[in-house]
Every structure is written in C-alpha cells, then in structure tokens.
Short mmCIF file of N, CA and C and ligand atoms in Angstrom, two decimals:
data_model
loop_
_atom_site.label_atom_id
_atom_site.label_comp_id
_atom_site.label_asym_id
_atom_site.label_seq_id
_atom_site.Cartn_x
_atom_site.Cartn_y
_atom_site.Cartn_z
N MET F 210 11.53 14.26 -12.72
CA MET F 210 12.04 13.36 -11.69
C MET F 210 11.08 12.21 -11.47
N SER F 211 11.62 11.03 -11.23
CA SER F 211 10.73 9.89 -11.03
C SER F 211 10.22 9.88 -9.58
N GLU F 212 9.18 9.13 -9.37
CA GLU F 212 8.58 8.98 -8.04
C GLU F 212 9.60 8.39 -7.07
N PRO F 213 9.54 8.77 -5.78
CA PRO F 213 10.42 8.10 -4.81
C PRO F 213 10.11 6.61 -4.73
N SER F 214 11.15 5.82 -4.53
CA SER F 214 10.94 4.37 -4.43
C SER F 214 10.24 4.04 -3.11
N VAL F 215 9.71 2.83 -3.04
CA VAL F 215 9.07 2.38 -1.81
C VAL F 215 10.07 2.43 -0.66
N PHE F 216 11.34 2.17 -0.92
CA PHE F 216 12.33 2.17 0.16
C PHE F 216 12.63 3.60 0.63
N THR F 217 12.67 4.54 -0.29
CA THR F 217 12.84 5.95 0.10
C THR F 217 11.64 6.38 0.94
N ARG F 218 10.46 5.95 0.57
CA ARG F 218 9.26 6.34 1.31
C ARG F 218 9.26 5.72 2.71
N ILE F 219 9.78 4.49 2.83
CA ILE F 219 9.92 3.87 4.16
C ILE F 219 10.93 4.67 4.99
N LEU F 220 12.06 5.00 4.38
CA LEU F 220 13.11 5.74 5.10
C LEU F 220 12.57 7.08 5.58
N GLN F 221 11.71 7.71 4.79
CA GLN F 221 11.16 9.02 5.15
C GLN F 221 9.95 8.91 6.06
N GLY F 222 9.56 7.67 6.40
CA GLY F 222 8.45 7.47 7.33
C GLY F 222 7.08 7.57 6.69
N GLU F 223 7.04 7.61 5.36
CA GLU F 223 5.74 7.73 4.67
C GLU F 223 5.03 6.40 4.58
N ILE F 224 5.81 5.31 4.60
CA ILE F 224 5.24 3.95 4.61
C ILE F 224 5.78 3.29 5.86
N PRO F 225 4.88 2.71 6.69
CA PRO F 225 5.37 2.13 7.93
C PRO F 225 6.20 0.88 7.72
N SER F 226 7.36 0.85 8.34
CA SER F 226 8.21 -0.34 8.37
C SER F 226 9.31 -0.03 9.38
N GLU F 227 9.53 -0.94 10.31
CA GLU F 227 10.55 -0.68 11.32
C GLU F 227 11.94 -0.71 10.68
N ILE F 228 12.72 0.32 10.92
CA ILE F 228 14.11 0.30 10.47
C ILE F 228 14.91 -0.41 11.56
N ILE F 229 15.38 -1.61 11.23
CA ILE F 229 15.97 -2.45 12.27
C ILE F 229 17.46 -2.17 12.48
N ALA F 230 18.09 -1.49 11.54
CA ALA F 230 19.49 -1.10 11.70
C ALA F 230 19.79 -0.02 10.68
N GLN F 231 20.76 0.82 11.01
CA GLN F 231 21.19 1.80 10.02
C GLN F 231 22.58 2.32 10.33
N THR F 232 23.24 2.75 9.28
CA THR F 232 24.49 3.48 9.39
C THR F 232 24.25 4.82 8.69
N ASP F 233 25.30 5.59 8.50
CA ASP F 233 25.11 6.88 7.82
C ASP F 233 24.54 6.69 6.41
N ARG F 234 24.91 5.58 5.77
CA ARG F 234 24.57 5.46 4.34
C ARG F 234 23.68 4.29 3.98
N VAL F 235 23.41 3.41 4.97
CA VAL F 235 22.70 2.16 4.67
C VAL F 235 21.66 1.91 5.77
N PHE F 236 20.52 1.32 5.40
CA PHE F 236 19.55 0.92 6.43
C PHE F 236 18.98 -0.46 6.09
N ALA F 237 18.30 -1.05 7.08
CA ALA F 237 17.76 -2.40 6.89
C ALA F 237 16.35 -2.47 7.44
N ILE F 238 15.52 -3.26 6.74
CA ILE F 238 14.14 -3.53 7.17
C ILE F 238 13.87 -5.02 6.98
N ARG F 239 12.75 -5.50 7.54
CA ARG F 239 12.31 -6.87 7.26
C ARG F 239 11.52 -6.87 5.95
N ASP F 240 11.74 -7.88 5.13
CA ASP F 240 10.95 -7.99 3.90
C ASP F 240 9.49 -8.25 4.27
N ILE F 241 8.59 -7.59 3.57
CA ILE F 241 7.16 -7.71 3.87
C ILE F 241 6.63 -9.10 3.49
N ALA F 242 7.33 -9.80 2.61
CA ALA F 242 6.90 -11.13 2.14
C ALA F 242 8.07 -12.10 2.29
N PRO F 243 8.37 -12.49 3.53
CA PRO F 243 9.61 -13.26 3.76
C PRO F 243 9.63 -14.60 3.05
N GLN F 244 10.81 -14.92 2.50
CA GLN F 244 11.03 -16.18 1.78
C GLN F 244 11.93 -17.12 2.56
N ALA F 245 12.24 -16.76 3.80
CA ALA F 245 13.12 -17.56 4.65
C ALA F 245 12.82 -17.17 6.09
N PRO F 246 13.24 -17.98 7.08
CA PRO F 246 12.97 -17.62 8.48
C PRO F 246 13.45 -16.21 8.82
N VAL F 247 14.59 -15.83 8.32
CA VAL F 247 15.05 -14.43 8.42
C VAL F 247 15.20 -13.91 7.00
N HIS F 248 14.49 -12.85 6.70
CA HIS F 248 14.57 -12.25 5.36
C HIS F 248 14.56 -10.74 5.53
N LEU F 249 15.74 -10.18 5.43
CA LEU F 249 15.93 -8.75 5.63
C LEU F 249 16.35 -8.11 4.32
N LEU F 250 16.14 -6.81 4.23
CA LEU F 250 16.60 -6.05 3.07
C LEU F 250 17.59 -5.01 3.56
N VAL F 251 18.75 -4.96 2.93
CA VAL F 251 19.75 -3.94 3.24
C VAL F 251 19.81 -2.99 2.04
N ILE F 252 19.66 -1.71 2.33
CA ILE F 252 19.35 -0.74 1.28
C ILE F 252 20.18 0.53 1.48
N PRO F 253 20.82 1.04 0.44
CA PRO F 253 21.45 2.36 0.58
C PRO F 253 20.38 3.44 0.82
N LYS F 254 20.71 4.42 1.64
CA LYS F 254 19.74 5.51 1.86
C LYS F 254 19.53 6.31 0.57
N SER F 255 20.58 6.41 -0.23
CA SER F 255 20.48 7.10 -1.51
C SER F 255 19.84 6.18 -2.55
N ALA F 256 18.96 6.74 -3.36
CA ALA F 256 18.34 5.96 -4.43
C ALA F 256 19.07 6.17 -5.75
N ASP F 257 20.33 6.59 -5.69
CA ASP F 257 21.07 6.92 -6.91
C ASP F 257 21.31 5.72 -7.81
N TYR F 258 21.36 4.52 -7.23
CA TYR F 258 21.72 3.33 -8.01
C TYR F 258 20.52 2.41 -8.12
N ARG F 259 20.21 2.03 -9.34
CA ARG F 259 19.02 1.20 -9.57
C ARG F 259 19.26 -0.26 -9.23
N ASP F 260 20.50 -0.72 -9.40
CA ASP F 260 20.77 -2.14 -9.19
C ASP F 260 22.23 -2.33 -8.83
N VAL F 261 22.59 -3.57 -8.52
CA VAL F 261 23.93 -3.84 -7.98
C VAL F 261 25.03 -3.60 -9.00
N VAL F 262 24.72 -3.74 -10.27
CA VAL F 262 25.74 -3.50 -11.30
C VAL F 262 26.10 -2.01 -11.32
N GLU F 263 25.08 -1.16 -11.28
CA GLU F 263 25.32 0.29 -11.23
C GLU F 263 26.06 0.67 -9.95
N LEU F 264 25.66 0.05 -8.86
CA LEU F 264 26.28 0.38 -7.57
C LEU F 264 27.76 -0.03 -7.56
N ALA F 265 28.04 -1.23 -8.01
CA ALA F 265 29.43 -1.71 -8.00
C ALA F 265 30.32 -0.82 -8.85
N ALA F 266 29.78 -0.33 -9.96
CA ALA F 266 30.57 0.55 -10.83
C ALA F 266 30.70 1.95 -10.22
N GLY F 267 29.64 2.42 -9.56
CA GLY F 267 29.59 3.82 -9.13
C GLY F 267 30.12 4.06 -7.73
N ASP F 268 29.95 3.09 -6.83
CA ASP F 268 30.35 3.31 -5.44
C ASP F 268 30.62 1.97 -4.76
N PRO F 269 31.75 1.34 -5.10
CA PRO F 269 32.02 0.02 -4.52
C PRO F 269 32.12 0.03 -3.00
N SER F 270 32.51 1.13 -2.40
CA SER F 270 32.60 1.14 -0.93
C SER F 270 31.21 1.10 -0.31
N LEU F 271 30.23 1.65 -0.99
CA LEU F 271 28.85 1.57 -0.48
C LEU F 271 28.34 0.13 -0.58
N LEU F 272 28.71 -0.56 -1.64
CA LEU F 272 28.37 -1.98 -1.76
C LEU F 272 29.02 -2.77 -0.62
N ALA F 273 30.26 -2.44 -0.32
CA ALA F 273 30.95 -3.13 0.79
C ALA F 273 30.25 -2.85 2.12
N GLU F 274 29.77 -1.64 2.29
CA GLU F 274 29.03 -1.31 3.53
C GLU F 274 27.76 -2.14 3.66
N MET F 275 27.10 -2.36 2.53
CA MET F 275 25.88 -3.19 2.55
C MET F 275 26.22 -4.62 2.99
N VAL F 276 27.31 -5.15 2.45
CA VAL F 276 27.71 -6.52 2.79
C VAL F 276 28.07 -6.59 4.29
N GLU F 277 28.75 -5.57 4.76
CA GLU F 277 29.15 -5.52 6.18
C GLU F 277 27.90 -5.52 7.08
N LEU F 278 26.91 -4.69 6.75
CA LEU F 278 25.70 -4.66 7.57
C LEU F 278 24.95 -5.98 7.48
N ALA F 279 24.93 -6.59 6.31
CA ALA F 279 24.27 -7.90 6.15
C ALA F 279 24.89 -8.92 7.11
N ALA F 280 26.20 -8.91 7.22
CA ALA F 280 26.89 -9.87 8.10
C ALA F 280 26.55 -9.60 9.56
N VAL F 281 26.52 -8.35 9.94
CA VAL F 281 26.16 -8.00 11.33
C VAL F 281 24.74 -8.48 11.63
N LEU F 282 23.84 -8.24 10.71
CA LEU F 282 22.43 -8.61 10.94
C LEU F 282 22.25 -10.12 10.96
N ALA F 283 22.98 -10.84 10.11
CA ALA F 283 22.88 -12.30 10.12
C ALA F 283 23.38 -12.87 11.44
N ALA F 284 24.35 -12.23 12.03
CA ALA F 284 24.84 -12.67 13.35
C ALA F 284 23.83 -12.34 14.44
N GLU F 285 23.14 -11.22 14.30
CA GLU F 285 22.15 -10.81 15.31
C GLU F 285 20.86 -11.61 15.21
N HIS F 286 20.44 -11.91 13.99
CA HIS F 286 19.12 -12.51 13.79
C HIS F 286 19.17 -14.01 13.54
N ALA F 287 20.38 -14.56 13.29
CA ALA F 287 20.54 -16.00 13.05
C ALA F 287 21.93 -16.39 13.54
N ASP F 288 22.49 -17.44 12.94
CA ASP F 288 23.78 -17.93 13.45
C ASP F 288 24.98 -17.32 12.74
N GLY F 289 24.74 -16.34 11.91
CA GLY F 289 25.85 -15.67 11.23
C GLY F 289 26.01 -16.08 9.78
N ASP F 290 25.46 -17.24 9.43
CA ASP F 290 25.51 -17.67 8.03
C ASP F 290 24.34 -17.03 7.28
N PHE F 291 24.56 -16.69 6.04
CA PHE F 291 23.47 -16.04 5.29
C PHE F 291 23.68 -16.17 3.80
N ARG F 292 22.59 -15.96 3.10
CA ARG F 292 22.61 -15.91 1.63
C ARG F 292 22.31 -14.46 1.25
N LEU F 293 23.08 -13.92 0.33
CA LEU F 293 22.91 -12.52 -0.07
C LEU F 293 22.50 -12.51 -1.54
N ILE F 294 21.35 -11.92 -1.81
CA ILE F 294 20.82 -11.96 -3.18
C ILE F 294 20.50 -10.55 -3.66
N PHE F 295 20.98 -10.27 -4.84
CA PHE F 295 20.60 -9.04 -5.54
C PHE F 295 19.89 -9.46 -6.82
N ASN F 296 18.65 -9.11 -6.96
CA ASN F 296 17.99 -9.30 -8.25
C ASN F 296 18.36 -8.11 -9.13
N ARG F 297 18.75 -8.40 -10.36
CA ARG F 297 19.11 -7.32 -11.28
C ARG F 297 18.28 -7.48 -12.55
N GLY F 298 17.29 -6.58 -12.69
CA GLY F 298 16.47 -6.61 -13.88
C GLY F 298 15.15 -7.32 -13.64
N ALA F 299 14.11 -6.83 -14.32
CA ALA F 299 12.78 -7.40 -14.14
C ALA F 299 12.75 -8.88 -14.46
N GLY F 300 13.54 -9.28 -15.45
CA GLY F 300 13.57 -10.69 -15.84
C GLY F 300 14.13 -11.59 -14.75
N ALA F 301 14.88 -11.00 -13.84
CA ALA F 301 15.44 -11.77 -12.71
C ALA F 301 14.60 -11.60 -11.45
N GLY F 302 13.48 -10.89 -11.58
CA GLY F 302 12.59 -10.75 -10.42
C GLY F 302 12.71 -9.42 -9.70
N GLN F 303 13.53 -8.50 -10.22
CA GLN F 303 13.62 -7.20 -9.54
C GLN F 303 12.32 -6.43 -9.73
N THR F 304 11.78 -5.95 -8.62
CA THR F 304 10.53 -5.18 -8.68
C THR F 304 10.73 -3.75 -8.18
N VAL F 305 11.76 -3.53 -7.37
CA VAL F 305 12.03 -2.19 -6.85
C VAL F 305 13.40 -1.77 -7.38
N PHE F 306 13.40 -0.66 -8.15
CA PHE F 306 14.63 -0.26 -8.84
C PHE F 306 15.38 0.80 -8.03
N HIS F 307 15.60 0.44 -6.79
CA HIS F 307 16.44 1.17 -5.83
C HIS F 307 17.25 0.04 -5.21
N VAL F 308 18.54 -0.01 -5.52
CA VAL F 308 19.31 -1.23 -5.22
C VAL F 308 19.12 -1.67 -3.76
N HIS F 309 19.01 -2.98 -3.59
CA HIS F 309 18.83 -3.56 -2.25
C HIS F 309 19.34 -4.98 -2.27
N ALA F 310 19.82 -5.43 -1.12
CA ALA F 310 20.27 -6.81 -0.96
C ALA F 310 19.26 -7.55 -0.11
N HIS F 311 18.90 -8.75 -0.55
CA HIS F 311 18.10 -9.65 0.28
C HIS F 311 19.07 -10.43 1.16
N VAL F 312 18.86 -10.42 2.45
CA VAL F 312 19.67 -11.20 3.39
C VAL F 312 18.79 -12.32 3.91
N LEU F 313 19.11 -13.54 3.51
CA LEU F 313 18.32 -14.71 3.93
C LEU F 313 19.15 -15.50 4.93
N ALA F 314 18.52 -15.88 6.03
CA ALA F 314 19.23 -16.64 7.06
C ALA F 314 18.22 -17.48 7.82
N GLY F 315 18.73 -18.24 8.76
CA GLY F 315 17.88 -19.21 9.44
C GLY F 315 18.05 -20.55 8.75
N SER F 316 17.04 -21.40 8.82
CA SER F 316 17.14 -22.70 8.16
C SER F 316 16.81 -22.52 6.68
N LEU F 317 17.84 -22.49 5.86
CA LEU F 317 17.62 -22.23 4.43
C LEU F 317 17.52 -23.52 3.66
N SER F 318 16.49 -23.63 2.85
CA SER F 318 16.41 -24.76 1.93
C SER F 318 17.11 -24.37 0.64
N GLU F 319 17.52 -25.34 -0.12
CA GLU F 319 18.10 -25.03 -1.43
C GLU F 319 17.08 -24.24 -2.23
N GLY F 320 17.55 -23.20 -2.90
CA GLY F 320 16.68 -22.48 -3.81
C GLY F 320 15.73 -21.51 -3.15
N SER F 321 15.96 -21.15 -1.88
CA SER F 321 15.15 -20.11 -1.26
C SER F 321 15.21 -18.85 -2.12
N LEU F 322 14.12 -18.13 -2.16
CA LEU F 322 13.98 -16.91 -2.96
C LEU F 322 14.06 -17.21 -4.44
N GLY F 323 13.11 -17.95 -4.89
CA GLY F 323 12.91 -18.02 -6.34
C GLY F 323 12.26 -16.72 -6.77
N GLY F 324 12.05 -16.51 -8.05
CA GLY F 324 11.52 -15.24 -8.52
C GLY F 324 10.05 -15.10 -8.23
P1 LIG I 635 13.05 -7.29 -5.58
O1 LIG I 635 11.93 -8.14 -6.10
O2 LIG I 635 13.05 -5.92 -6.24
O3 LIG I 635 14.41 -7.94 -5.59
O4 LIG I 635 12.75 -7.08 -4.03
C1 LIG I 635 11.83 -6.16 -3.54
C2 LIG I 635 11.42 -6.67 -2.19
O5 LIG I 635 10.82 -5.62 -1.48
C3 LIG I 635 10.40 -7.83 -2.25
O6 LIG I 635 10.95 -8.98 -1.64
C4 LIG I 635 9.19 -7.28 -1.51
O7 LIG I 635 8.55 -8.24 -0.70
C5 LIG I 635 9.79 -6.14 -0.69
N1 LIG I 635 8.85 -5.07 -0.44
C6 LIG I 635 8.09 -4.42 -1.37
N2 LIG I 635 7.34 -3.47 -0.79
C7 LIG I 635 7.65 -3.49 0.53
C8 LIG I 635 7.19 -2.73 1.65
O8 LIG I 635 6.35 -1.83 1.56
N3 LIG I 635 7.72 -3.04 2.87
C9 LIG I 635 8.68 -4.02 3.01
N4 LIG I 635 9.13 -4.23 4.27
N5 LIG I 635 9.12 -4.75 1.98
C10 LIG I 635 8.62 -4.50 0.75
#
C-alpha cells in the first residue's frame, strides 16, 4: 500500500490545517501557498482517485459534489465567482496524487495559478 497522501493526513489530523468545510464525502482547506486572494482546495475524503480523469470515470456524482462545495465556498469567501482548476499529471503541475480542485476567487488576474 502506498503512503497516505498529505490530504489524507490533514483529514486525519496528522498535519495541521483547518478544515473550513465538509460534507460526508468532501472537505476543504486553504492552500498553504495561495496563488489568489482566495485559494481553497476541495478534496474527496477518499483517496481512491488520483486525478480528475479517474474521478470523472469512476464517480461522477462525487465530482459534482466537489463542484457544489466549491460554489458554496466561493460565495462565502468571495463574491461567488470562481476559477476551478484540476491539475492532471506531473507535467501539468500536479504534485499531490489524491484528486483535488483548486478554487480561486477574489480579484483574479489572467493566468492565476501557473504551474
Ligand atoms: P497540485 O500541485 O497537486 O495541483 O496541488 C497541490 C496543492 O496542495 C498545492 O497548491 C500546495 O500548495 C498544496 N499543499 C501541499 N501541501 C499542503 C499542506 O500541507 N497544507 C495545505 N493547506 N496545502 C498544501
């Protein structure tokens, strides 16, 4: 079995990070290295899916739940508008292979969240 991901370790309280929202299957934290005035991560509690392509194929309703929570958080933390980014693959900048969505909001410049 592979090591638990950093997000699993946060969820289990092994790495400190405030869980700012959660549902039965999804939780959200602030990104440790924000690339926008609001930069949150929405993450399935299960680490079964490495990236958004696997998730969309394996559990589309869980992907929909992530999008729903992203919208709620963008309304709570900004004006409701947001950019949703999934990096898929190391070449695209993915560093944590436990699927997660970056929720960027606030005053966004073009090209926020480069690799
Ligand atoms: P990726 O590059 O895989 O798309 O995104 C991983 C994100 O997780 C990065 O934006 C990085 O800043 C964030 N991150 C990595 N480790 C931690 C951590 O320990 N705590 C928090 N809050 N964010 C983290």
